[in-house]
PDB file of C-alpha atoms in Angstrom:
ATOM      1  CA  MET A  29      41.402  69.306 120.384  1.00 47.00           C
ATOM      2  CA  ASN A  30      44.145  71.612 121.641  1.00 51.00           C
ATOM      3  CA  ASP A  31      47.554  72.551 120.304  1.00 51.00           C
ATOM      4  CA  GLY A  32      49.423  72.243 123.615  1.00 67.00           C
ATOM      5  CA  GLY A  33      50.823  75.027 125.749  1.00 86.00           C
ATOM      6  CA  LEU A  34      49.787  76.844 128.926  1.00 93.00           C
ATOM      7  CA  ILE A  35      46.630  78.958 129.020  1.00 95.00           C
ATOM      8  CA  HIS A  36      46.641  81.840 131.516  1.00 96.00           C
ATOM      9  CA  ILE A  37      43.149  82.999 132.512  1.00 96.00           C
ATOM     10  CA  VAL A  38      43.169  86.482 134.070  1.00 95.00           C
ATOM     11  CA  ASP A  39      39.893  87.705 135.563  1.00 93.00           C
ATOM     12  CA  ASP A  40      38.943  89.173 138.937  1.00 92.00           C
ATOM     13  CA  ASP A  41      35.660  87.227 138.849  1.00 91.00           C
ATOM     14  CA  ARG A  42      36.345  83.794 140.317  1.00 93.00           C
ATOM     15  CA  ALA A  43      33.222  82.294 138.752  1.00 91.00           C
ATOM     16  CA  VAL A  44      34.450  83.320 135.304  1.00 89.00           C
ATOM     17  CA  ARG A  45      37.926  81.932 135.992  1.00 91.00           C
ATOM     18  CA  ASP A  46      36.520  78.647 137.221  1.00 92.00           C
ATOM     19  CA  GLY A  47      34.026  78.362 134.367  1.00 91.00           C
ATOM     20  CA  LEU A  48      36.558  79.035 131.620  1.00 91.00           C
ATOM     21  CA  GLY A  49      39.131  76.880 133.374  1.00 93.00           C
ATOM     22  CA  PHE A  50      36.759  73.919 133.641  1.00 93.00           C
ATOM     23  CA  MET A  51      35.686  74.181 130.006  1.00 92.00           C
ATOM     24  CA  LEU A  52      39.222  74.436 128.651  1.00 93.00           C
ATOM     25  CA  SER A  53      40.764  71.837 130.961  1.00 93.00           C
ATOM     26  CA  SER A  54      38.023  69.387 129.929  1.00 92.00           C
ATOM     27  CA  LEU A  55      39.289  69.814 126.372  1.00 91.00           C
ATOM     28  CA  GLY A  56      42.819  68.924 127.405  1.00 92.00           C
ATOM     29  CA  PHE A  57      44.305  72.397 127.834  1.00 93.00           C
ATOM     30  CA  THR A  58      46.713  73.125 130.670  1.00 94.00           C
ATOM     31  CA  ILE A  59      45.255  76.011 132.670  1.00 95.00           C
ATOM     32  CA  LYS A  60      46.599  78.521 135.181  1.00 95.00           C
ATOM     33  CA  THR A  61      44.241  81.106 136.661  1.00 95.00           C
ATOM     34  CA  HIS A  62      45.054  84.563 138.037  1.00 95.00           C
ATOM     35  CA  GLY A  63      42.811  86.954 139.945  1.00 94.00           C
ATOM     36  CA  SER A  64      44.522  90.067 138.612  1.00 94.00           C
ATOM     37  CA  ALA A  65      46.959  91.277 135.986  1.00 94.00           C
ATOM     38  CA  MET A  66      49.604  91.880 138.654  1.00 94.00           C
ATOM     39  CA  GLU A  67      49.224  88.306 139.902  1.00 94.00           C
ATOM     40  CA  LEU A  68      49.873  87.091 136.360  1.00 94.00           C
ATOM     41  CA  LEU A  69      52.919  89.314 135.918  1.00 94.00           C
ATOM     42  CA  GLU A  70      54.487  88.278 139.232  1.00 92.00           C
ATOM     43  CA  GLY A  71      55.021  84.703 138.130  1.00 85.00           C
ATOM     44  CA  LEU A  72      54.868  84.888 134.353  1.00 89.00           C
ATOM     45  CA  ASP A  73      57.512  82.974 132.397  1.00 86.00           C
ATOM     46  CA  GLY A  74      57.284  84.310 128.861  1.00 77.00           C
ATOM     47  CA  SER A  75      59.548  81.534 127.565  1.00 80.00           C
ATOM     48  CA  VAL A  76      56.840  78.910 128.178  1.00 86.00           C
ATOM     49  CA  VAL A  77      54.657  78.477 125.095  1.00 89.00           C
ATOM     50  CA  GLY A  78      51.121  79.582 125.832  1.00 92.00           C
ATOM     51  CA  CYS A  79      48.629  82.415 125.603  1.00 95.00           C
ATOM     52  CA  ILE A  80      46.725  84.779 127.884  1.00 95.00           C
ATOM     53  CA  LEU A  81      42.959  85.207 128.212  1.00 95.00           C
ATOM     54  CA  ALA A  82      42.396  88.520 129.998  1.00 93.00           C
ATOM     55  CA  ASP A  83      39.374  90.475 131.142  1.00 91.00           C
ATOM     56  CA  VAL A  84      39.354  94.236 130.498  1.00 88.00           C
ATOM     57  CA  ARG A  85      37.847  95.718 133.644  1.00 87.00           C
ATOM     58  CA  MET A  86      39.960  94.559 136.571  1.00 89.00           C
ATOM     59  CA  PRO A  87      41.098  96.444 139.685  1.00 89.00           C
ATOM     60  CA  GLY A  88      44.720  97.560 139.828  1.00 90.00           C
ATOM     61  CA  MET A  89      45.566  97.023 136.165  1.00 91.00           C
ATOM     62  CA  THR A  90      43.075  96.669 133.340  1.00 90.00           C
ATOM     63  CA  GLY A  91      43.395  94.220 130.495  1.00 90.00           C
ATOM     64  CA  LEU A  92      44.354  97.040 128.164  1.00 90.00           C
ATOM     65  CA  GLU A  93      47.038  98.241 130.571  1.00 93.00           C
ATOM     66  CA  LEU A  94      48.269  94.640 130.773  1.00 94.00           C
ATOM     67  CA  LEU A  95      48.776  94.639 127.011  1.00 92.00           C
ATOM     68  CA  VAL A  96      50.962  97.735 127.303  1.00 92.00           C
ATOM     69  CA  GLU A  97      52.973  96.234 130.172  1.00 94.00           C
ATOM     70  CA  LEU A  98      53.547  92.947 128.319  1.00 93.00           C
ATOM     71  CA  ASP A  99      54.816  94.904 125.336  1.00 90.00           C
ATOM     72  CA  ARG A 100      57.130  96.898 127.619  1.00 92.00           C
ATOM     73  CA  ARG A 101      58.504  93.638 128.998  1.00 90.00           C
ATOM     74  CA  LYS A 102      58.914  92.304 125.452  1.00 88.00           C
ATOM     75  CA  CYS A 103      56.678  89.338 126.276  1.00 89.00           C
ATOM     76  CA  SER A 104      55.389  87.894 123.023  1.00 86.00           C
ATOM     77  CA  LEU A 105      52.669  85.609 124.446  1.00 92.00           C
ATOM     78  CA  PRO A 106      49.459  86.144 122.438  1.00 94.00           C
ATOM     79  CA  VAL A 107      46.675  87.858 124.376  1.00 95.00           C
ATOM     80  CA  ILE A 108      42.955  87.283 123.835  1.00 94.00           C
ATOM     81  CA  ILE A 109      40.718  89.876 125.467  1.00 91.00           C
ATOM     82  CA  ILE A 110      37.403  88.749 126.988  1.00 88.00           C
ATOM     83  CA  THR A 111      34.952  91.242 128.474  1.00 84.00           C
ATOM     84  CA  ALA A 112      31.313  91.746 129.403  1.00 79.00           C
ATOM     85  CA  HIS A 113      31.569  95.464 128.683  1.00 73.00           C
ATOM     86  CA  ALA A 114      32.578  95.531 125.023  1.00 66.00           C
ATOM     87  CA  ASP A 115      32.183  98.392 122.622  1.00 71.00           C
ATOM     88  CA  VAL A 116      33.761  99.160 119.253  1.00 74.00           C
ATOM     89  CA  PRO A 117      36.299 101.755 120.503  1.00 79.00           C
ATOM     90  CA  MET A 118      37.450  99.345 123.217  1.00 78.00           C
ATOM     91  CA  ALA A 119      37.847  96.521 120.709  1.00 79.00           C
ATOM     92  CA  VAL A 120      39.825  98.754 118.363  1.00 82.00           C
ATOM     93  CA  ARG A 121      42.061  99.938 121.204  1.00 83.00           C
ATOM     94  CA  ALA A 122      42.692  96.368 122.351  1.00 85.00           C
ATOM     95  CA  LEU A 123      43.625  95.167 118.872  1.00 84.00           C
ATOM     96  CA  ARG A 124      45.847  98.184 118.264  1.00 85.00           C
ATOM     97  CA  SER A 125      47.554  97.486 121.596  1.00 83.00           C
ATOM     98  CA  GLY A 126      48.488  94.012 120.433  1.00 84.00           C
ATOM     99  CA  ALA A 127      45.562  91.779 121.387  1.00 90.00           C
ATOM    100  CA  MET A 128      45.185  88.820 119.049  1.00 90.00           C
ATOM    101  CA  ASP A 129      41.386  88.848 119.285  1.00 90.00           C
ATOM    102  CA  PHE A 130      38.465  90.228 121.283  1.00 88.00           C
ATOM    103  CA  PHE A 131      35.507  88.250 122.691  1.00 88.00           C
ATOM    104  CA  GLU A 132      32.353  89.383 124.455  1.00 85.00           C
ATOM    105  CA  LYS A 133      30.898  87.473 127.401  1.00 81.00           C
ATOM    106  CA  PRO A 134      29.177  85.055 127.273  1.00 81.00           C
ATOM    107  CA  VAL A 135      31.869  83.578 125.070  1.00 81.00           C
ATOM    108  CA  ASN A 136      31.198  81.270 122.136  1.00 81.00           C
ATOM    109  CA  GLY A 137      33.184  78.276 123.379  1.00 84.00           C
ATOM    110  CA  MET A 138      34.135  76.755 120.026  1.00 89.00           C
ATOM    111  CA  ALA A 139      35.137  80.116 118.554  1.00 92.00           C
ATOM    112  CA  LEU A 140      37.314  80.738 121.607  1.00 92.00           C
ATOM    113  CA  VAL A 141      38.938  77.299 121.326  1.00 93.00           C
ATOM    114  CA  ASP A 142      39.722  77.915 117.652  1.00 93.00           C
ATOM    115  CA  CYS A 143      41.275  81.259 118.568  1.00 93.00           C
ATOM    116  CA  ILE A 144      43.301  79.700 121.399  1.00 94.00           C
ATOM    117  CA  ASN A 145      44.687  77.022 119.084  1.00 94.00           C
ATOM    118  CA  GLU A 146      45.639  79.707 116.588  1.00 93.00           C
ATOM    119  CA  ALA A 147      47.304  81.692 119.378  1.00 93.00           C
ATOM    120  CA  LEU A 148      49.252  78.645 120.565  1.00 93.00           C
ATOM    121  CA  ALA A 149      50.412  77.859 117.038  1.00 92.00           C
ATOM    122  CA  HIS A 150      51.582  81.471 116.740  1.00 90.00           C
ATOM    123  CA  ALA A 151      53.333  81.289 120.124  1.00 89.00           C
ATOM    124  CA  ARG A 152      55.065  78.054 119.185  1.00 91.00           C
ATOM    125  CA  ALA A 153      56.252  79.497 115.864  1.00 90.00           C
ATOM    126  CA  SER A 154      57.550  82.594 117.670  1.00 87.00           C
ATOM    127  CA  ALA A 155      59.396  80.445 120.210  1.00 87.00           C
ATOM    128  CA  GLU A 156      60.981  78.338 117.468  1.00 89.00           C
ATOM    129  CA  ALA A 157      62.019  81.476 115.572  1.00 89.00           C
ATOM    130  CA  ALA A 158      63.530  82.972 118.726  1.00 87.00           C
ATOM    131  CA  HIS A 159      65.460  79.744 119.396  1.00 89.00           C
ATOM    132  CA  LYS A 160      66.720  79.639 115.811  1.00 92.00           C
ATOM    133  CA  LYS A 161      67.847  83.258 116.034  1.00 92.00           C
ATOM    134  CA  ALA A 162      69.625  82.590 119.338  1.00 92.00           C
ATOM    135  CA  VAL A 163      71.510  79.642 117.800  1.00 95.00           C
ATOM    136  CA  ILE A 164      72.578  81.765 114.823  1.00 96.00           C
ATOM    137  CA  ASN A 165      73.658  84.637 117.074  1.00 95.00           C
ATOM    138  CA  GLY A 166      75.731  82.173 119.060  1.00 95.00           C
ATOM    139  CA  ARG A 167      77.512  81.144 115.863  1.00 96.00           C
ATOM    140  CA  ILE A 168      78.053  84.779 114.887  1.00 95.00           C
ATOM    141  CA  GLU A 169      79.633  85.529 118.257  1.00 95.00           C
ATOM    142  CA  GLY A 170      82.269  82.926 117.410  1.00 95.00           C
ATOM    143  CA  LEU A 171      83.409  84.780 114.295  1.00 95.00           C
ATOM    144  CA  THR A 172      86.581  86.848 114.229  1.00 95.00           C
ATOM    145  CA  ASN A 173      86.325  90.478 113.145  1.00 95.00           C
ATOM    146  CA  ARG A 174      87.809  89.619 109.742  1.00 95.00           C
ATOM    147  CA  GLU A 175      85.408  86.699 109.251  1.00 96.00           C
ATOM    148  CA  ALA A 176      82.546  89.064 110.070  1.00 95.00           C
ATOM    149  CA  ASP A 177      83.881  91.511 107.460  1.00 95.00           C
ATOM    150  CA  VAL A 178      83.900  88.737 104.874  1.00 96.00           C
ATOM    151  CA  ALA A 179      80.364  87.725 105.878  1.00 95.00           C
ATOM    152  CA  ARG A 180      79.109  91.281 105.305  1.00 94.00           C
ATOM    153  CA  ALA A 181      80.828  91.378 101.936  1.00 94.00           C
ATOM    154  CA  ILE A 182      79.197  88.092 100.921  1.00 94.00           C
ATOM    155  CA  MET A 183      75.837  89.570 101.912  1.00 91.00           C
ATOM    156  CA  ASP A 184      76.592  92.434  99.527  1.00 91.00           C
ATOM    157  CA  GLY A 185      77.149  89.903  96.738  1.00 90.00           C
ATOM    158  CA  LYS A 186      80.877  90.522  96.403  1.00 93.00           C
ATOM    159  CA  GLN A 187      83.277  87.936  95.005  1.00 93.00           C
ATOM    160  CA  ASN A 188      86.587  86.976  96.613  1.00 93.00           C
ATOM    161  CA  LYS A 189      88.739  89.292  94.458  1.00 94.00           C
ATOM    162  CA  GLN A 190      86.556  92.294  95.251  1.00 95.00           C
ATOM    163  CA  ILE A 191      86.491  91.393  98.943  1.00 95.00           C
ATOM    164  CA  ALA A 192      90.268  91.097  98.940  1.00 95.00           C
ATOM    165  CA  ALA A 193      90.647  94.528  97.318  1.00 95.00           C
ATOM    166  CA  ASP A 194      88.195  96.148  99.752  1.00 93.00           C
ATOM    167  CA  LEU A 195      89.854  94.635 102.819  1.00 94.00           C
ATOM    168  CA  GLY A 196      93.439  95.021 101.599  1.00 94.00           C
ATOM    169  CA  ILE A 197      94.243  91.312 101.857  1.00 95.00           C
ATOM    170  CA  SER A 198      95.050  88.589  99.334  1.00 95.00           C
ATOM    171  CA  PRO A 199      92.358  86.490  97.614  1.00 94.00           C
ATOM    172  CA  LYS A 200      93.932  83.430  99.208  1.00 96.00           C
ATOM    173  CA  THR A 201      93.466  84.945 102.672  1.00 96.00           C
ATOM    174  CA  VAL A 202      89.848  85.729 101.795  1.00 95.00           C
ATOM    175  CA  GLU A 203      89.359  82.068 100.841  1.00 95.00           C
ATOM    176  CA  ILE A 204      90.705  80.962 104.231  1.00 96.00           C
ATOM    177  CA  HIS A 205      88.439  83.382 106.122  1.00 96.00           C
ATOM    178  CA  ARG A 206      85.508  82.338 103.955  1.00 95.00           C
ATOM    179  CA  HIS A 207      86.127  78.647 104.632  1.00 96.00           C
ATOM    180  CA  ASN A 208      86.357  79.251 108.383  1.00 96.00           C
ATOM    181  CA  LEU A 209      83.263  81.466 108.275  1.00 96.00           C
ATOM    182  CA  MET A 210      81.175  78.847 106.513  1.00 96.00           C
ATOM    183  CA  ALA A 211      82.331  76.152 108.948  1.00 96.00           C
ATOM    184  CA  LYS A 212      81.546  78.225 112.052  1.00 96.00           C
ATOM    185  CA  MET A 213      78.128  79.199 110.704  1.00 96.00           C
ATOM    186  CA  GLU A 214      77.454  75.583 109.657  1.00 95.00           C
ATOM    187  CA  ALA A 215      76.419  76.958 106.268  1.00 95.00           C
ATOM    188  CA  THR A 216      76.520  74.643 103.265  1.00 93.00           C
ATOM    189  CA  THR A 217      76.122  77.359 100.618  1.00 93.00           C
ATOM    190  CA  PRO A 218      76.464  81.170 100.395  1.00 92.00           C
ATOM    191  CA  ALA A 219      72.649  81.343 100.189  1.00 93.00           C
ATOM    192  CA  ASP A 220      72.387  79.404 103.453  1.00 94.00           C
ATOM    193  CA  LEU A 221      74.859  81.804 105.056  1.00 95.00           C
ATOM    194  CA  VAL A 222      72.897  84.823 103.877  1.00 94.00           C
ATOM    195  CA  ARG A 223      69.621  83.350 105.166  1.00 94.00           C
ATOM    196  CA  GLN A 224      71.179  82.942 108.597  1.00 94.00           C
ATOM    197  CA  LEU A 225      72.562  86.479 108.621  1.00 94.00           C
ATOM    198  CA  VAL A 226      69.208  87.904 107.555  1.00 93.00           C
ATOM    199  CA  THR A 227      67.512  85.911 110.335  1.00 90.00           C
ATOM    200  CA  ALA A 228      69.977  87.497 112.781  1.00 90.00           C
ATOM    201  CA  GLY A 229      69.033  90.930 111.468  1.00 87.00           C
ATOM    202  CA  TRP A 230      72.243  91.773 109.652  1.00 89.00           C
ATOM    203  CA  ASP A 231      70.277  93.148 106.708  1.00 74.00           C
ATOM    204  CA  GLN A 232      68.951  95.853 109.045  1.00 62.00           C
ATOM    205  CA  VAL A 233      72.346  96.996 110.301  1.00 52.00           C
TER     206      VAL A 233
END
């Protein structure tokens, strides 16, 4: 049983691509094969939920170099490395470079399927989180500068009187900005507002 999504198989060996593709497609996965890392990168849409199965030793760009390039492009698709030439240092390097897991050929089919489903679940969660953050950032962009000031003060746990004193405005004006802020952010409580702002990364500013 699969968890949906698009599986990219990247290997310069056509027999391997066809074999993995047949096995996974027979289990209901949607498959796209690529003969090289560059072929993958040329048409890759990182916004489509999926994962990448990549060989290590490929001409032009190795699987490990692909990991580095995906990171440079800020592509968050999970990568599972599959190779016939595995050793411990290579496995460590792959995992440190961002690979989700590392398999030796011949691959244990059920273990690979379990890993793929885990990767797809991770990719889906990442996509949902990115969408949620984008929605929140869209709301934040609609705030006035003063509403943003009030939002930061609420994050700091300040009450209306203290906010008014800090900003040099009346408590009544703070109440108006606060009301408008909550409406624009579609926040039902101060805690809900803070959760949204933390999701947007305001706690790191």
